[in-house]
Amino acid sequence: MDKTTAGLDAFLAISVPLTGYSKIALVATGMAQSYLDAVHRVIGTEMTDEYLTLTARILQQTGGKEPALDREIRQQLLASLKYGPLTRNIIQMWYWGAWLPLPPAWMAKYGKGIKGNENHFVSPEAYQQGLIWNAMGSHPEGSKQPGFASWSIAPLS
Amino acid sequence: MENKEYDVVIVGSGIAGSIVAKTLTQAGKQVLLLEAGLEAGMAFDSEGAYKNYQDYLRSYYMALAKVPNAPYPDIKDAESPNVLDMTQINGKPDTKGYFVQNGPLPFASDYARAAGGTTLHWLGTCLRMLPNDFKMRSKYGQAVDWPIDYEYLKPYYEMAEREIGVSSDVSEQIYPNMGNDFFGKDYVFPMYKIPQSYIDKSFIDGIKGLKVSLNGDVYTPECTSTPQGRNSTPNEKYRYAATVWNKTSQKLELKPFPKESDVYVPVGAIWDPYSGQRCEGNASCVPICPVQAKYNALKTLKSAKKEHLTLLSQAVATQIHIDTSNGNITGVSYKQYPHPDSKDYTTGTAKGKIYVLAANAIENAKILLASGACKTSDQVGRNLMDHTVLLTWGLMKDKVYPFRGPGSTTNIPTFRDGDFRKHHAAWISPIDNWGWGWPTGSPDTDLDHAVSTLNLYGKDLRTYIGDLLSRQLLLHFECEQLPEKTNRVTIDNKYLDNIGNYRPIINYNVADYSLKAFKASKTVSDQIFAGMGVQDYTNYPANEPDYTTYDGQGYVFRGAGHVVGTHCMGTTEKNSVVNRDQQAWDHKNLYLVGAGNMATLGTSNPTLTLAALSFAAAENILKALK
Amino acid sequence: METNQLISGVRHRLIRSGEPTLTEFNKITTIEGLRSHLQVAIELEHSTIPPYLFALYSIRENTNDTSARAIKGVVMEEMLHMILACNILNAVGGTPAISHKEFIPEYPTYLPHSNKAFEVNLQKFSKPAIETFLKIEKPAGKDAPPQPDRYASIGQFYEAIVDGLKRLGAKGNIFTGKRSRQIRPEQFYGGGGGLIEVYDLATAEEAISEIVGQGEGIDGTIEDNNHQLFGEELEYAHYFRFNEIHEERYYKPTDTPKGGPTGDKFPVDWNQVHNIKENIKMKDFKKGTEEWDMMYRFNKCYCDMLRVIHQTVNGEREKLEQAVMMMYQLKYLAQGLMNVPMGNGLYAAPSFEYVV
């Protein structure tokens, strides 16, 4: 297994508990690689690898089981000054398709010289593949239209 | 082209200009149409049109703020106003955007300077004005009466409803004081109504039997399906094939289908007649319908008689020339830019027997002011109006699944007319299908709140989003604004655009007549929410651009995108810019078309009315040409 | 001016691959025979839809727009033909059956009741796929006789049905079906051609003409022919639309069927295609895996759609709206599948199998 695939697998593996969606649902968006690329692009290879090593360890140590997994995700990722903002960005990227600017305090401490941290949609496809629409029983506005009169009944799925 | 004299020169390819161009060319007249927007937007071959529209769509997907102008090219040489440029005005003019906003409140609406005009991003609501809307002075002692009435416009409304392709059921269209013959015997719309949304059904059920008090009177709010310019199931009883010029009677007429078995065929996308034959529920009508099931003026322009039509794009009309001996217009000067942001341009003058300005109310005023035209009444640029929209929002008890379907499919017409208009503005209340998107930026603001503030992730996040966003309800109270002399567009050499054309300077405020309606409509909203068990989340922060107070309460209103007034129609050359024929009082061969002609606003979205007026104008021009 | 044979107004939508294998004419002589042949017609029209959809879905988003539009147009018309065949069957007192297991062919397959001259596969958008489509849609010679079974062309098959309608109609009224079972013209949209209510011989013949390709006109909204500015929107018959893709060249109005297209280059990018597995089956995945589950969900949606269409053509015509919504859903499910890797650079795809 080459390094790129390993990175992608680790990224997908932690994205499952972070998003609350199954691995196949994430794969089906076709966006996993470009989200990982976006992370790489902004924070660089070193920090990305460091982050994915940590997330892999969390998954391994907890065996992916609750409540241990929740505790570790909260304590090691969300509560971390370094990894918290990054983790929240990854979650929002899956849900909304856009990269959110990492906060100034984070940038000052960990992000010297970082480029591309401004708010932007990863790609037109990223907007259309946001998980938020599915979560709310809708579809991306302006895409994946459900057909005439669909709005007059409850969502099909 | 330089030396050619056309029958008619039209400025602007929005719905007004396109209707006039189509009607005149089909009657055999030679027309030159100038459009300020990009050449690419004028592609009518299927590949070019499709490609250009896909570019619009890609811009929309990538835009962080999906505002009305988000999909369309931001051209320095023919700039469009953008609602994102709006800020509070503190003492000095706000010059950040295209508008120079003098205040005291910022004018909150935009328009699109592109082929097809603002119909590219309109919502598509197609309500006729009510009979009393034309008689505000004699009925309610407010503003002015129009020089024409509802009866005059009625046949043109029918033409407009055919041209746009309006979907509605006549039997459900019941408005206050509409009279006995509002639609005429046996009238049907081209298509059946657009199905009402799941939210609408829940709302209609929830509000059943509720009585609300207002100014001491008791009202029962009624809900009705909204007529819309988007494709639905054709009504087999609809019998009109086209609007045609009858040379003998010197009138425009709706021509019936030749055969009994003929039916109305919904007009699809300009690149594929089979795309968009029904609304597919993209839920993005504003700013862009991906399949063009929603009407836009390119559909009308495409059906013009093209051997009689010359199109000139990237050509910004700057000035009309006046023969001082008789007041006649002798030409329109324009600047044509080679690239969207280039500093250089070429100039030209277009010549015709008759000239038509159809460049949007604010742009028309700009051109007239720059030309020193229509000066007698001193009304050019004045009486700028919009619907000031008060929003109220909350959470329904049950999941109603917003963010689906057209922007609005049902409205409450109860407060569109009544004696209260002696004291405060009337309003219409559309029920919104797109959650809290407009006031709060949902859904992504909700997501950010959930992740960053509520510290949710994973399945809990998914559940939270699923619950919150599926219960969002939004009501509009679109309040009529009356014509005010001081709400106006002016120009000044200090404020020029990239190629030296004037930028509109806007003075704008909201009078007590509207503010009282904010208070009144909020009272109605409170009663509706309480009566239905809606959790009210409405709030009006004092730092919003259009924050205002009345009677000790703060309100935030928003623009409806209804840019109206600026060259009003009236009874004399002293009180108005155009006469009842939409001909400039001061210049016999100049016609002004569009919402700028409207003397008052009423509670209808203005596009249908301006489209009807444009058919009337086209008829008058054909009569004048002989 | 002579009519241009390429334009759908006079198009022939016939299958002919190799020489006709039968020369004798097996007549339809009983009402039961007529109904069962109309049921075959429905199956026949349906059988082309999965391969066309499979190829259509495989085209990457925002690429090959012109090809995608052409294939989509053909799919929409095949669906129209299927509903037209249901209307005829309902008109003669039959009951269309379209939600049973045998209704969906197992790909690769021969076209139902054809002379088995070629097989149809579920293939991604590619030259071989378009070649198969060309075989399906190839116009037949003028002399091909009516042929109700083991036909070489769909035209022969439908001519046999017309013959049967006339013969049986001469003996007494065969149009005994309830009008309320007919799908109405205003219910169809999104493609060329029109839906026809069938209640007598004339309307039945009209419906069959629509299926075999007569009666479609040129879009009427364009009154002029300056295609520099406004473009021409002529609709070609299915075969010629596919041939434009195959030859990567547009037809010109002056081109002849024999001469092939000689117009502008028709842009095709054969590489902008998902590398999905041909004739994929659910059993390519282990039951119970998330991947299998996704395959199942597509098929469930597909079969549910057929069930709703079945109800639609059996007295509940208002349900068509619901079936259309499911059609949109199918596309999105297929797009999801095509992101699921199967190894060797291949990706999953919809398998169009019967599930409950």
PDB file of C-alpha atoms in Angstrom, chain B residues 246-325:
ATOM      1  CA  ASN B 246     -53.114  43.060 -35.908  1.00  0.00           C
ATOM      2  CA  LYS B 247     -52.385  45.711 -38.484  1.00  0.00           C
ATOM      3  CA  THR B 248     -56.029  46.316 -39.271  1.00  0.00           C
ATOM      4  CA  SER B 249     -57.204  46.943 -35.754  1.00  0.00           C
ATOM      5  CA  GLN B 250     -53.835  48.460 -34.768  1.00  0.00           C
ATOM      6  CA  LYS B 251     -53.805  46.287 -31.666  1.00  0.00           C
ATOM      7  CA  LEU B 252     -51.860  43.446 -30.138  1.00  0.00           C
ATOM      8  CA  GLU B 253     -53.972  40.341 -29.811  1.00  0.00           C
ATOM      9  CA  LEU B 254     -53.644  36.913 -28.295  1.00  0.00           C
ATOM     10  CA  LYS B 255     -53.953  34.493 -31.173  1.00  0.00           C
ATOM     11  CA  PRO B 256     -55.678  31.177 -30.454  1.00  0.00           C
ATOM     12  CA  PHE B 257     -54.102  27.857 -31.373  1.00  0.00           C
ATOM     13  CA  PRO B 258     -54.895  26.833 -34.949  1.00  0.00           C
ATOM     14  CA  LYS B 259     -56.076  23.337 -34.002  1.00  0.00           C
ATOM     15  CA  GLU B 260     -58.423  22.015 -31.325  1.00  0.00           C
ATOM     16  CA  SER B 261     -55.840  19.425 -30.314  1.00  0.00           C
ATOM     17  CA  ASP B 262     -53.011  21.941 -29.845  1.00  0.00           C
ATOM     18  CA  VAL B 263     -51.830  22.426 -26.289  1.00  0.00           C
ATOM     19  CA  TYR B 264     -49.505  24.827 -24.574  1.00  0.00           C
ATOM     20  CA  VAL B 265     -45.953  23.488 -24.540  1.00  0.00           C
ATOM     21  CA  PRO B 266     -43.799  24.732 -21.673  1.00  0.00           C
ATOM     22  CA  VAL B 267     -40.794  26.653 -22.956  1.00  0.00           C
ATOM     23  CA  GLY B 268     -37.619  24.877 -21.888  1.00  0.00           C
ATOM     24  CA  ALA B 269     -34.005  26.004 -21.645  1.00  0.00           C
ATOM     25  CA  ILE B 270     -32.515  28.135 -24.390  1.00  0.00           C
ATOM     26  CA  TRP B 271     -29.992  25.357 -25.101  1.00  0.00           C
ATOM     27  CA  ASP B 272     -32.447  22.456 -25.065  1.00  0.00           C
ATOM     28  CA  PRO B 273     -36.215  22.740 -25.428  1.00  0.00           C
ATOM     29  CA  TYR B 274     -36.673  19.572 -23.369  1.00  0.00           C
ATOM     30  CA  SER B 275     -34.657  20.772 -20.417  1.00  0.00           C
ATOM     31  CA  GLY B 276     -36.699  22.552 -17.786  1.00  0.00           C
ATOM     32  CA  GLN B 277     -40.141  21.674 -19.127  1.00  0.00           C
ATOM     33  CA  ARG B 278     -41.099  21.280 -15.486  1.00  0.00           C
ATOM     34  CA  CYS B 279     -39.671  22.855 -12.378  1.00  0.00           C
ATOM     35  CA  GLU B 280     -37.374  20.119 -11.036  1.00  0.00           C
ATOM     36  CA  GLY B 281     -37.076  21.477  -7.519  1.00  0.00           C
ATOM     37  CA  ASN B 282     -33.503  22.767  -7.600  1.00  0.00           C
ATOM     38  CA  ALA B 283     -34.388  25.180  -4.799  1.00  0.00           C
ATOM     39  CA  SER B 284     -32.005  27.810  -6.162  1.00  0.00           C
ATOM     40  CA  CYS B 285     -34.365  29.962  -8.308  1.00  0.00           C
ATOM     41  CA  VAL B 286     -32.670  32.975  -6.788  1.00  0.00           C
ATOM     42  CA  PRO B 287     -29.924  33.233  -7.914  1.00  0.00           C
ATOM     43  CA  ILE B 288     -30.074  30.659 -10.730  1.00  0.00           C
ATOM     44  CA  CYS B 289     -32.382  27.995 -12.123  1.00  0.00           C
ATOM     45  CA  PRO B 290     -29.968  25.312 -13.398  1.00  0.00           C
ATOM     46  CA  VAL B 291     -32.477  23.856 -15.881  1.00  0.00           C
ATOM     47  CA  GLN B 292     -34.195  27.117 -16.896  1.00  0.00           C
ATOM     48  CA  ALA B 293     -37.615  25.875 -15.872  1.00  0.00           C
ATOM     49  CA  LYS B 294     -37.998  29.355 -14.462  1.00  0.00           C
ATOM     50  CA  TYR B 295     -38.653  32.014 -17.072  1.00  0.00           C
ATOM     51  CA  ASN B 296     -35.864  34.381 -18.034  1.00  0.00           C
ATOM     52  CA  ALA B 297     -35.905  37.055 -20.720  1.00  0.00           C
ATOM     53  CA  LEU B 298     -33.444  35.154 -22.927  1.00  0.00           C
ATOM     54  CA  LYS B 299     -36.361  32.871 -23.797  1.00  0.00           C
ATOM     55  CA  THR B 300     -38.294  35.858 -25.122  1.00  0.00           C
ATOM     56  CA  LEU B 301     -35.299  37.288 -26.949  1.00  0.00           C
ATOM     57  CA  LYS B 302     -34.593  33.916 -28.532  1.00  0.00           C
ATOM     58  CA  SER B 303     -38.065  33.869 -30.041  1.00  0.00           C
ATOM     59  CA  ALA B 304     -37.704  37.320 -31.604  1.00  0.00           C
ATOM     60  CA  LYS B 305     -37.626  37.402 -35.384  1.00  0.00           C
ATOM     61  CA  LYS B 306     -33.920  37.374 -35.788  1.00  0.00           C
ATOM     62  CA  GLU B 307     -33.521  38.577 -39.355  1.00  0.00           C
ATOM     63  CA  HIS B 308     -35.044  41.800 -38.077  1.00  0.00           C
ATOM     64  CA  LEU B 309     -32.963  41.977 -34.914  1.00  0.00           C
ATOM     65  CA  THR B 310     -29.409  43.239 -34.492  1.00  0.00           C
ATOM     66  CA  LEU B 311     -27.787  42.592 -31.151  1.00  0.00           C
ATOM     67  CA  LEU B 312     -24.895  44.637 -29.878  1.00  0.00           C
ATOM     68  CA  SER B 313     -23.442  43.475 -26.582  1.00  0.00           C
ATOM     69  CA  GLN B 314     -20.781  44.933 -24.274  1.00  0.00           C
ATOM     70  CA  ALA B 315     -22.272  48.228 -25.428  1.00  0.00           C
ATOM     71  CA  VAL B 316     -23.144  50.543 -22.550  1.00  0.00           C
ATOM     72  CA  ALA B 317     -25.593  53.272 -23.500  1.00  0.00           C
ATOM     73  CA  THR B 318     -24.338  56.555 -22.076  1.00  0.00           C
ATOM     74  CA  GLN B 319     -26.424  59.343 -23.487  1.00  0.00           C
ATOM     75  CA  ILE B 320     -29.334  60.124 -25.746  1.00  0.00           C
ATOM     76  CA  HIS B 321     -29.082  63.097 -28.079  1.00  0.00           C
ATOM     77  CA  ILE B 322     -31.862  65.629 -28.282  1.00  0.00           C
ATOM     78  CA  ASP B 323     -32.804  67.812 -31.220  1.00  0.00           C
ATOM     79  CA  THR B 324     -33.427  71.067 -29.336  1.00  0.00           C
ATOM     80  CA  SER B 325     -35.758  72.373 -32.032  1.00  0.00           C
TER      81      SER B 325
END
